[in-house]
PDB file of N, CA and C in Angstrom:
ATOM      1  N   UNK A  10     -11.252 -17.511 -16.183  1.00  0.00           N
ATOM      2  CA  UNK A  10      -9.882 -17.564 -17.069  1.00  0.00           C
ATOM      3  C   UNK A  10      -9.020 -16.647 -16.270  1.00  0.00           C
ATOM      4  N   UNK A  11      -7.917 -16.939 -16.015  1.00  0.00           N
ATOM      5  CA  UNK A  11      -6.814 -16.343 -15.401  1.00  0.00           C
ATOM      6  C   UNK A  11      -6.008 -15.825 -16.576  1.00  0.00           C
ATOM      7  N   UNK A  12      -5.797 -14.409 -16.490  1.00  0.00           N
ATOM      8  CA  UNK A  12      -4.762 -13.921 -17.624  1.00  0.00           C
ATOM      9  C   UNK A  12      -3.542 -13.898 -17.143  1.00  0.00           C
ATOM     10  N   UNK A  13      -2.747 -14.425 -18.043  1.00  0.00           N
ATOM     11  CA  UNK A  13      -1.149 -14.654 -17.726  1.00  0.00           C
ATOM     12  C   UNK A  13      -0.570 -13.147 -18.302  1.00  0.00           C
ATOM     13  N   UNK A  14       0.291 -12.698 -17.282  1.00  0.00           N
ATOM     14  CA  UNK A  14       0.996 -11.453 -17.645  1.00  0.00           C
ATOM     15  C   UNK A  14       2.318 -11.651 -18.293  1.00  0.00           C
ATOM     16  N   UNK A  15       2.656 -11.250 -19.441  1.00  0.00           N
ATOM     17  CA  UNK A  15       3.953 -11.499 -20.176  1.00  0.00           C
ATOM     18  C   UNK A  15       4.781 -10.424 -19.474  1.00  0.00           C
ATOM     19  N   UNK A  16       5.880 -10.826 -18.809  1.00  0.00           N
ATOM     20  CA  UNK A  16       6.937 -10.113 -18.154  1.00  0.00           C
ATOM     21  C   UNK A  16       7.575  -9.288 -19.215  1.00  0.00           C
ATOM     22  N   UNK A  17       7.615  -9.655 -20.383  1.00  0.00           N
ATOM     23  CA  UNK A  17       8.252  -8.676 -21.369  1.00  0.00           C
ATOM     24  C   UNK A  17       7.558  -7.526 -21.692  1.00  0.00           C
ATOM     25  N   UNK A  18       6.078  -7.712 -21.606  1.00  0.00           N
ATOM     26  CA  UNK A  18       5.341  -6.457 -21.943  1.00  0.00           C
ATOM     27  C   UNK A  18       5.199  -5.485 -20.697  1.00  0.00           C
ATOM     28  N   UNK A  19       5.791  -5.826 -19.643  1.00  0.00           N
ATOM     29  CA  UNK A  19       5.735  -4.995 -18.554  1.00  0.00           C
ATOM     30  C   UNK A  19       6.917  -3.979 -18.532  1.00  0.00           C
ATOM     31  N   UNK A  20       7.896  -4.064 -19.455  1.00  0.00           N
ATOM     32  CA  UNK A  20       9.106  -3.325 -19.441  1.00  0.00           C
ATOM     33  C   UNK A  20       9.394  -2.794 -20.843  1.00  0.00           C
ATOM     34  N   UNK A  21      10.030  -1.725 -20.843  1.00  0.00           N
ATOM     35  CA  UNK A  21      10.531  -1.139 -22.076  1.00  0.00           C
ATOM     36  C   UNK A  21      12.154  -1.254 -22.249  1.00  0.00           C
ATOM     37  N   UNK A  22      12.471  -1.426 -23.474  1.00  0.00           N
ATOM     38  CA  UNK A  22      14.036  -1.261 -23.555  1.00  0.00           C
ATOM     39  C   UNK A  22      14.239   0.253 -23.648  1.00  0.00           C
ATOM     40  N   UNK A  23      15.377   0.683 -22.949  1.00  0.00           N
ATOM     41  CA  UNK A  23      15.651   2.164 -22.978  1.00  0.00           C
ATOM     42  C   UNK A  23      17.144   2.435 -23.223  1.00  0.00           C
ATOM     43  N   UNK A  24      17.498   3.158 -24.147  1.00  0.00           N
ATOM     44  CA  UNK A  24      18.837   3.583 -24.525  1.00  0.00           C
ATOM     45  C   UNK A  24      19.031   4.979 -24.591  1.00  0.00           C
ATOM     46  N   UNK A  25      20.098   5.533 -23.995  1.00  0.00           N
ATOM     47  CA  UNK A  25      20.320   6.950 -24.054  1.00  0.00           C
ATOM     48  C   UNK A  25      21.825   7.067 -24.648  1.00  0.00           C
ATOM     49  N   UNK A  26      21.910   7.745 -25.830  1.00  0.00           N
ATOM     50  CA  UNK A  26      23.293   7.869 -26.551  1.00  0.00           C
ATOM     51  C   UNK A  26      23.539   9.312 -26.645  1.00  0.00           C
ATOM     52  N   UNK A  27      24.886   9.573 -26.801  1.00  0.00           N
ATOM     53  CA  UNK A  27      25.467  10.866 -27.175  1.00  0.00           C
ATOM     54  C   UNK A  27      26.455  10.567 -28.359  1.00  0.00           C
ATOM     55  N   UNK A  28      27.104  11.566 -28.666  1.00  0.00           N
ATOM     56  CA  UNK A  28      28.172  11.475 -29.837  1.00  0.00           C
ATOM     57  C   UNK A  28      29.132  10.492 -29.327  1.00  0.00           C
ATOM     58  N   UNK A  29      29.550  10.276 -28.100  1.00  0.00           N
ATOM     59  CA  UNK A  29      30.659   9.398 -27.708  1.00  0.00           C
ATOM     60  C   UNK A  29      30.152   7.899 -27.513  1.00  0.00           C
ATOM     61  N   UNK A  30      28.743   7.651 -27.373  1.00  0.00           N
ATOM     62  CA  UNK A  30      28.397   6.278 -27.328  1.00  0.00           C
ATOM     63  C   UNK A  30      27.132   6.170 -26.229  1.00  0.00           C
ATOM     64  N   UNK A  31      27.071   5.060 -25.715  1.00  0.00           N
ATOM     65  CA  UNK A  31      25.789   4.672 -25.100  1.00  0.00           C
ATOM     66  C   UNK A  31      26.081   5.213 -23.596  1.00  0.00           C
ATOM     67  N   UNK A  32      25.063   5.998 -23.133  1.00  0.00           N
ATOM     68  CA  UNK A  32      25.148   6.483 -21.717  1.00  0.00           C
ATOM     69  C   UNK A  32      24.466   5.591 -20.801  1.00  0.00           C
ATOM     70  N   UNK A  33      23.316   4.991 -21.165  1.00  0.00           N
ATOM     71  CA  UNK A  33      22.663   4.176 -20.391  1.00  0.00           C
ATOM     72  C   UNK A  33      21.749   3.168 -21.368  1.00  0.00           C
ATOM     73  N   UNK A  34      21.691   1.880 -20.871  1.00  0.00           N
ATOM     74  CA  UNK A  34      20.954   0.897 -21.803  1.00  0.00           C
ATOM     75  C   UNK A  34      20.429  -0.128 -20.726  1.00  0.00           C
ATOM     76  N   UNK A  35      19.096  -0.468 -20.794  1.00  0.00           N
ATOM     77  CA  UNK A  35      18.537  -1.465 -19.914  1.00  0.00           C
ATOM     78  C   UNK A  35      17.121  -1.476 -20.130  1.00  0.00           C
ATOM     79  N   UNK A  36      16.456  -2.436 -19.307  1.00  0.00           N
ATOM     80  CA  UNK A  36      15.053  -2.484 -19.337  1.00  0.00           C
ATOM     81  C   UNK A  36      14.487  -1.640 -18.146  1.00  0.00           C
ATOM     82  N   UNK A  37      13.539  -0.958 -18.495  1.00  0.00           N
ATOM     83  CA  UNK A  37      12.896   0.172 -17.404  1.00  0.00           C
ATOM     84  C   UNK A  37      11.199  -0.124 -17.467  1.00  0.00           C
ATOM     85  N   UNK A  38      10.621   0.369 -16.422  1.00  0.00           N
ATOM     86  CA  UNK A  38       9.128   0.331 -16.348  1.00  0.00           C
ATOM     87  C   UNK A  38       8.545   1.368 -16.886  1.00  0.00           C
ATOM     88  N   UNK A  39       9.226   2.674 -16.945  1.00  0.00           N
ATOM     89  CA  UNK A  39       8.676   3.750 -17.647  1.00  0.00           C
ATOM     90  C   UNK A  39       9.629   4.906 -17.890  1.00  0.00           C
ATOM     91  N   UNK A  40       9.431   5.839 -18.604  1.00  0.00           N
ATOM     92  CA  UNK A  40      10.267   6.969 -18.983  1.00  0.00           C
ATOM     93  C   UNK A  40       9.406   8.133 -18.934  1.00  0.00           C
ATOM     94  N   UNK A  41      10.112   9.188 -18.353  1.00  0.00           N
ATOM     95  CA  UNK A  41       9.282  10.366 -18.057  1.00  0.00           C
ATOM     96  C   UNK A  41      10.282  11.578 -18.702  1.00  0.00           C
ATOM     97  N   UNK A  42       9.654  12.455 -19.473  1.00  0.00           N
ATOM     98  CA  UNK A  42      10.529  13.564 -19.995  1.00  0.00           C
ATOM     99  C   UNK A  42       9.797  14.837 -20.135  1.00  0.00           C
ATOM    100  N   UNK A  43      10.298  15.874 -20.743  1.00  0.00           N
ATOM    101  CA  UNK A  43       9.523  17.214 -20.890  1.00  0.00           C
ATOM    102  C   UNK A  43       9.880  17.575 -22.366  1.00  0.00           C
ATOM    103  N   UNK A  44       8.650  17.984 -22.931  1.00  0.00           N
ATOM    104  CA  UNK A  44       8.748  18.531 -24.349  1.00  0.00           C
ATOM    105  C   UNK A  44       7.942  19.878 -24.213  1.00  0.00           C
ATOM    106  N   UNK A  45       7.701  20.504 -25.377  1.00  0.00           N
ATOM    107  CA  UNK A  45       7.061  21.876 -25.445  1.00  0.00           C
ATOM    108  C   UNK A  45       5.650  21.906 -24.985  1.00  0.00           C
ATOM    109  N   UNK A  46       5.017  20.665 -24.805  1.00  0.00           N
ATOM    110  CA  UNK A  46       3.692  20.700 -24.369  1.00  0.00           C
ATOM    111  C   UNK A  46       3.557  20.300 -22.791  1.00  0.00           C
ATOM    112  N   UNK A  47       4.737  19.986 -22.273  1.00  0.00           N
ATOM    113  CA  UNK A  47       4.838  19.693 -20.824  1.00  0.00           C
ATOM    114  C   UNK A  47       5.331  18.176 -20.618  1.00  0.00           C
ATOM    115  N   UNK A  48       5.211  17.804 -19.449  1.00  0.00           N
ATOM    116  CA  UNK A  48       5.842  16.517 -18.966  1.00  0.00           C
ATOM    117  C   UNK A  48       4.830  15.398 -19.504  1.00  0.00           C
ATOM    118  N   UNK A  49       5.625  14.359 -19.872  1.00  0.00           N
ATOM    119  CA  UNK A  49       4.859  13.112 -20.418  1.00  0.00           C
ATOM    120  C   UNK A  49       5.554  11.966 -20.036  1.00  0.00           C
ATOM    121  N   UNK A  50       4.736  10.822 -19.831  1.00  0.00           N
ATOM    122  CA  UNK A  50       5.273   9.518 -19.528  1.00  0.00           C
ATOM    123  C   UNK A  50       5.233   8.477 -20.742  1.00  0.00           C
ATOM    124  N   UNK A  51       6.184   7.646 -20.837  1.00  0.00           N
ATOM    125  CA  UNK A  51       5.947   6.493 -21.708  1.00  0.00           C
ATOM    126  C   UNK A  51       5.896   5.288 -20.932  1.00  0.00           C
ATOM    127  N   UNK A  52       4.921   4.497 -21.175  1.00  0.00           N
ATOM    128  CA  UNK A  52       4.771   3.085 -20.626  1.00  0.00           C
ATOM    129  C   UNK A  52       4.921   1.981 -21.506  1.00  0.00           C
ATOM    130  N   UNK A  53       5.069   0.706 -21.085  1.00  0.00           N
ATOM    131  CA  UNK A  53       5.099  -0.301 -22.080  1.00  0.00           C
ATOM    132  C   UNK A  53       3.982  -0.310 -23.056  1.00  0.00           C
ATOM    133  N   UNK A  54       4.294  -0.793 -24.201  1.00  0.00           N
ATOM    134  CA  UNK A  54       3.399  -0.912 -25.329  1.00  0.00           C
ATOM    135  C   UNK A  54       2.831   0.354 -25.759  1.00  0.00           C
ATOM    136  N   UNK A  55       3.550   1.507 -25.537  1.00  0.00           N
ATOM    137  CA  UNK A  55       3.207   2.952 -25.930  1.00  0.00           C
ATOM    138  C   UNK A  55       3.259   3.069 -27.498  1.00  0.00           C
ATOM    139  N   UNK A  56       2.419   3.923 -28.030  1.00  0.00           N
ATOM    140  CA  UNK A  56       2.205   4.004 -29.354  1.00  0.00           C
ATOM    141  C   UNK A  56       3.664   4.756 -29.872  1.00  0.00           C
ATOM    142  N   UNK A  57       4.034   4.484 -31.183  1.00  0.00           N
ATOM    143  CA  UNK A  57       5.229   4.985 -31.630  1.00  0.00           C
ATOM    144  C   UNK A  57       5.090   6.535 -31.747  1.00  0.00           C
ATOM    145  N   UNK A  58       6.201   7.347 -31.319  1.00  0.00           N
ATOM    146  CA  UNK A  58       6.269   8.759 -31.666  1.00  0.00           C
ATOM    147  C   UNK A  58       7.681   9.210 -31.418  1.00  0.00           C
ATOM    148  N   UNK A  59       7.899  10.418 -31.871  1.00  0.00           N
ATOM    149  CA  UNK A  59       9.128  11.015 -31.695  1.00  0.00           C
ATOM    150  C   UNK A  59       8.873  12.585 -31.299  1.00  0.00           C
ATOM    151  N   UNK A  60       9.836  12.945 -30.330  1.00  0.00           N
ATOM    152  CA  UNK A  60       9.649  14.232 -29.905  1.00  0.00           C
ATOM    153  C   UNK A  60      11.072  14.966 -29.451  1.00  0.00           C
ATOM    154  N   UNK A  61      11.213  16.218 -29.564  1.00  0.00           N
ATOM    155  CA  UNK A  61      12.325  17.131 -29.008  1.00  0.00           C
ATOM    156  C   UNK A  61      11.913  17.219 -27.528  1.00  0.00           C
ATOM    157  N   UNK A  62      13.071  16.796 -26.710  1.00  0.00           N
ATOM    158  CA  UNK A  62      12.906  16.848 -25.274  1.00  0.00           C
ATOM    159  C   UNK A  62      13.954  17.820 -24.803  1.00  0.00           C
ATOM    160  N   UNK A  63      13.541  18.300 -23.295  1.00  0.00           N
ATOM    161  CA  UNK A  63      14.484  19.334 -22.822  1.00  0.00           C
ATOM    162  C   UNK A  63      14.487  18.865 -21.257  1.00  0.00           C
ATOM    163  N   UNK A  64      15.542  19.526 -20.725  1.00  0.00           N
ATOM    164  CA  UNK A  64      15.850  19.542 -19.232  1.00  0.00           C
ATOM    165  C   UNK A  64      16.185  18.145 -18.682  1.00  0.00           C
ATOM    166  N   UNK A  65      15.406  17.079 -18.953  1.00  0.00           N
ATOM    167  CA  UNK A  65      15.927  15.873 -18.302  1.00  0.00           C
ATOM    168  C   UNK A  65      15.028  14.659 -18.924  1.00  0.00           C
ATOM    169  N   UNK A  66      15.499  13.425 -18.769  1.00  0.00           N
ATOM    170  CA  UNK A  66      14.780  12.314 -19.038  1.00  0.00           C
ATOM    171  C   UNK A  66      15.007  11.306 -17.771  1.00  0.00           C
ATOM    172  N   UNK A  67      13.949  10.800 -17.294  1.00  0.00           N
ATOM    173  CA  UNK A  67      13.912  10.024 -16.148  1.00  0.00           C
ATOM    174  C   UNK A  67      13.358   8.501 -16.364  1.00  0.00           C
ATOM    175  N   UNK A  68      14.112   7.592 -15.940  1.00  0.00           N
ATOM    176  CA  UNK A  68      13.640   6.180 -16.186  1.00  0.00           C
ATOM    177  C   UNK A  68      13.252   5.573 -14.721  1.00  0.00           C
ATOM    178  N   UNK A  69      12.159   4.968 -14.801  1.00  0.00           N
ATOM    179  CA  UNK A  69      12.007   4.054 -13.496  1.00  0.00           C
ATOM    180  C   UNK A  69      12.513   2.718 -13.815  1.00  0.00           C
ATOM    181  N   UNK A  70      13.521   2.328 -13.065  1.00  0.00           N
ATOM    182  CA  UNK A  70      14.170   0.962 -13.349  1.00  0.00           C
ATOM    183  C   UNK A  70      13.439  -0.003 -12.670  1.00  0.00           C
ATOM    184  N   UNK A  71      13.549  -1.383 -13.188  1.00  0.00           N
ATOM    185  CA  UNK A  71      12.815  -2.539 -12.833  1.00  0.00           C
ATOM    186  C   UNK A  71      12.838  -2.620 -11.260  1.00  0.00           C
ATOM    187  N   UNK A  72      13.723  -2.209 -10.490  1.00  0.00           N
ATOM    188  CA  UNK A  72      13.868  -2.244  -8.978  1.00  0.00           C
ATOM    189  C   UNK A  72      13.019  -1.160  -8.348  1.00  0.00           C
ATOM    190  N   UNK A  73      12.505  -0.335  -9.132  1.00  0.00           N
ATOM    191  CA  UNK A  73      11.744   0.937  -8.680  1.00  0.00           C
ATOM    192  C   UNK A  73      12.576   2.095  -8.440  1.00  0.00           C
ATOM    193  N   UNK A  74      13.810   2.059  -8.662  1.00  0.00           N
ATOM    194  CA  UNK A  74      14.693   3.232  -8.413  1.00  0.00           C
ATOM    195  C   UNK A  74      14.581   4.167  -9.705  1.00  0.00           C
ATOM    196  N   UNK A  75      14.589   5.423  -9.507  1.00  0.00           N
ATOM    197  CA  UNK A  75      14.385   6.336 -10.680  1.00  0.00           C
ATOM    198  C   UNK A  75      15.859   6.819 -11.066  1.00  0.00           C
ATOM    199  N   UNK A  76      16.134   6.789 -12.333  1.00  0.00           N
ATOM    200  CA  UNK A  76      17.573   7.284 -12.818  1.00  0.00           C
ATOM    201  C   UNK A  76      17.240   8.475 -13.739  1.00  0.00           C
ATOM    202  N   UNK A  77      17.589   9.783 -13.194  1.00  0.00           N
ATOM    203  CA  UNK A  77      17.297  10.911 -13.861  1.00  0.00           C
ATOM    204  C   UNK A  77      18.667  11.431 -14.540  1.00  0.00           C
ATOM    205  N   UNK A  78      18.636  11.714 -15.919  1.00  0.00           N
ATOM    206  CA  UNK A  78      19.451  12.121 -16.755  1.00  0.00           C
ATOM    207  C   UNK A  78      19.376  13.504 -17.113  1.00  0.00           C
ATOM    208  N   UNK A  79      20.053  14.682 -16.659  1.00  0.00           N
ATOM    209  CA  UNK A  79      19.833  15.889 -17.125  1.00  0.00           C
ATOM    210  C   UNK A  79      20.430  16.180 -18.374  1.00  0.00           C
ATOM    211  N   UNK A  80      19.679  17.055 -19.314  1.00  0.00           N
ATOM    212  CA  UNK A  80      20.160  17.349 -20.627  1.00  0.00           C
ATOM    213  C   UNK A  80      19.705  18.745 -20.814  1.00  0.00           C
ATOM    214  N   UNK A  81      20.186  19.318 -22.022  1.00  0.00           N
ATOM    215  CA  UNK A  81      19.798  20.578 -22.579  1.00  0.00           C
ATOM    216  C   UNK A  81      18.685  20.332 -23.690  1.00  0.00           C
ATOM    217  N   UNK A  82      18.965  19.501 -24.575  1.00  0.00           N
ATOM    218  CA  UNK A  82      17.795  19.152 -25.398  1.00  0.00           C
ATOM    219  C   UNK A  82      18.404  17.785 -26.175  1.00  0.00           C
ATOM    220  N   UNK A  83      17.370  16.939 -26.660  1.00  0.00           N
ATOM    221  CA  UNK A  83      17.540  15.766 -27.146  1.00  0.00           C
ATOM    222  C   UNK A  83      16.434  15.258 -27.923  1.00  0.00           C
ATOM    223  N   UNK A  84      16.568  14.116 -28.559  1.00  0.00           N
ATOM    224  CA  UNK A  84      15.512  13.688 -29.371  1.00  0.00           C
ATOM    225  C   UNK A  84      14.917  12.393 -28.719  1.00  0.00           C
ATOM    226  N   UNK A  85      13.803  12.155 -28.565  1.00  0.00           N
ATOM    227  CA  UNK A  85      13.299  10.995 -27.814  1.00  0.00           C
ATOM    228  C   UNK A  85      12.476  10.226 -28.999  1.00  0.00           C
ATOM    229  N   UNK A  86      12.589   8.941 -29.128  1.00  0.00           N
ATOM    230  CA  UNK A  86      11.967   8.174 -30.126  1.00  0.00           C
ATOM    231  C   UNK A  86      11.381   6.991 -29.429  1.00  0.00           C
ATOM    232  N   UNK A  87      10.134   6.710 -29.540  1.00  0.00           N
ATOM    233  CA  UNK A  87       9.481   5.442 -29.063  1.00  0.00           C
ATOM    234  C   UNK A  87       9.053   4.595 -30.314  1.00  0.00           C
ATOM    235  N   UNK A  88       9.551   3.380 -30.234  1.00  0.00           N
ATOM    236  CA  UNK A  88       9.342   2.408 -31.360  1.00  0.00           C
ATOM    237  C   UNK A  88       9.467   1.015 -30.894  1.00  0.00           C
ATOM    238  N   UNK A  89       8.481   0.141 -31.133  1.00  0.00           N
ATOM    239  CA  UNK A  89       8.666  -1.286 -30.784  1.00  0.00           C
ATOM    240  C   UNK A  89       8.942  -1.593 -29.550  1.00  0.00           C
ATOM    241  N   UNK A  90       8.113  -1.101 -28.732  1.00  0.00           N
ATOM    242  CA  UNK A  90       8.104  -1.117 -27.094  1.00  0.00           C
ATOM    243  C   UNK A  90       9.568  -0.658 -26.669  1.00  0.00           C
ATOM    244  N   UNK A  91      10.150   0.274 -27.220  1.00  0.00           N
ATOM    245  CA  UNK A  91      11.592   0.743 -26.858  1.00  0.00           C
ATOM    246  C   UNK A  91      11.551   2.296 -26.789  1.00  0.00           C
ATOM    247  N   UNK A  92      12.481   2.812 -26.048  1.00  0.00           N
ATOM    248  CA  UNK A  92      12.689   4.294 -25.982  1.00  0.00           C
ATOM    249  C   UNK A  92      14.250   4.474 -26.296  1.00  0.00           C
ATOM    250  N   UNK A  93      14.462   5.324 -27.369  1.00  0.00           N
ATOM    251  CA  UNK A  93      15.900   5.792 -27.574  1.00  0.00           C
ATOM    252  C   UNK A  93      16.000   7.173 -27.441  1.00  0.00           C
ATOM    253  N   UNK A  94      16.939   7.663 -26.851  1.00  0.00           N
ATOM    254  CA  UNK A  94      17.148   9.084 -26.548  1.00  0.00           C
ATOM    255  C   UNK A  94      18.560   9.507 -27.374  1.00  0.00           C
ATOM    256  N   UNK A  95      18.594  10.593 -28.051  1.00  0.00           N
ATOM    257  CA  UNK A  95      19.708  11.021 -28.691  1.00  0.00           C
ATOM    258  C   UNK A  95      20.039  12.335 -28.035  1.00  0.00           C
ATOM    259  N   UNK A  96      21.325  12.463 -27.552  1.00  0.00           N
ATOM    260  CA  UNK A  96      21.796  13.780 -26.933  1.00  0.00           C
ATOM    261  C   UNK A  96      22.877  14.405 -27.736  1.00  0.00           C
ATOM    262  N   UNK A  97      22.900  15.799 -27.616  1.00  0.00           N
ATOM    263  CA  UNK A  97      23.936  16.431 -28.252  1.00  0.00           C
ATOM    264  C   UNK A  97      23.814  16.385 -29.807  1.00  0.00           C
ATOM    265  N   UNK A  98      22.727  16.344 -30.148  1.00  0.00           N
ATOM    266  CA  UNK A  98      22.461  16.447 -31.688  1.00  0.00           C
ATOM    267  C   UNK A  98      22.397  17.949 -32.272  1.00  0.00           C
ATOM    268  N   UNK A  99      21.678  18.783 -31.318  1.00  0.00           N
ATOM    269  CA  UNK A  99      21.620  20.270 -31.825  1.00  0.00           C
ATOM    270  C   UNK A  99      22.588  21.069 -30.898  1.00  0.00           C
ATOM    271  N   UNK A 100      23.204  22.046 -31.879  1.00  0.00           N
ATOM    272  CA  UNK A 100      24.208  22.831 -31.247  1.00  0.00           C
ATOM    273  C   UNK A 100      23.686  24.137 -30.962  1.00  0.00           C
TER     274      UNK A 100
END
């Protein structure tokens, strides 16, 4: 039996917002960032979680290009095969 790969399950929806609106929105292959325990990756179908992140968030776009967004601090939330990042929340 040949397993059919669902194209939708190979990507994550990824949104980065600040107080002024959406900075980036699109489908990505993975997301990498840094929290108090170190660097971590989020892949498609990742379990739900929330974390304070620092320094950067990097998305690997569907064409393989990496988009790195520098930051001081933010909140990263993984839910329903999507990643949302909120910047500028803490002063």
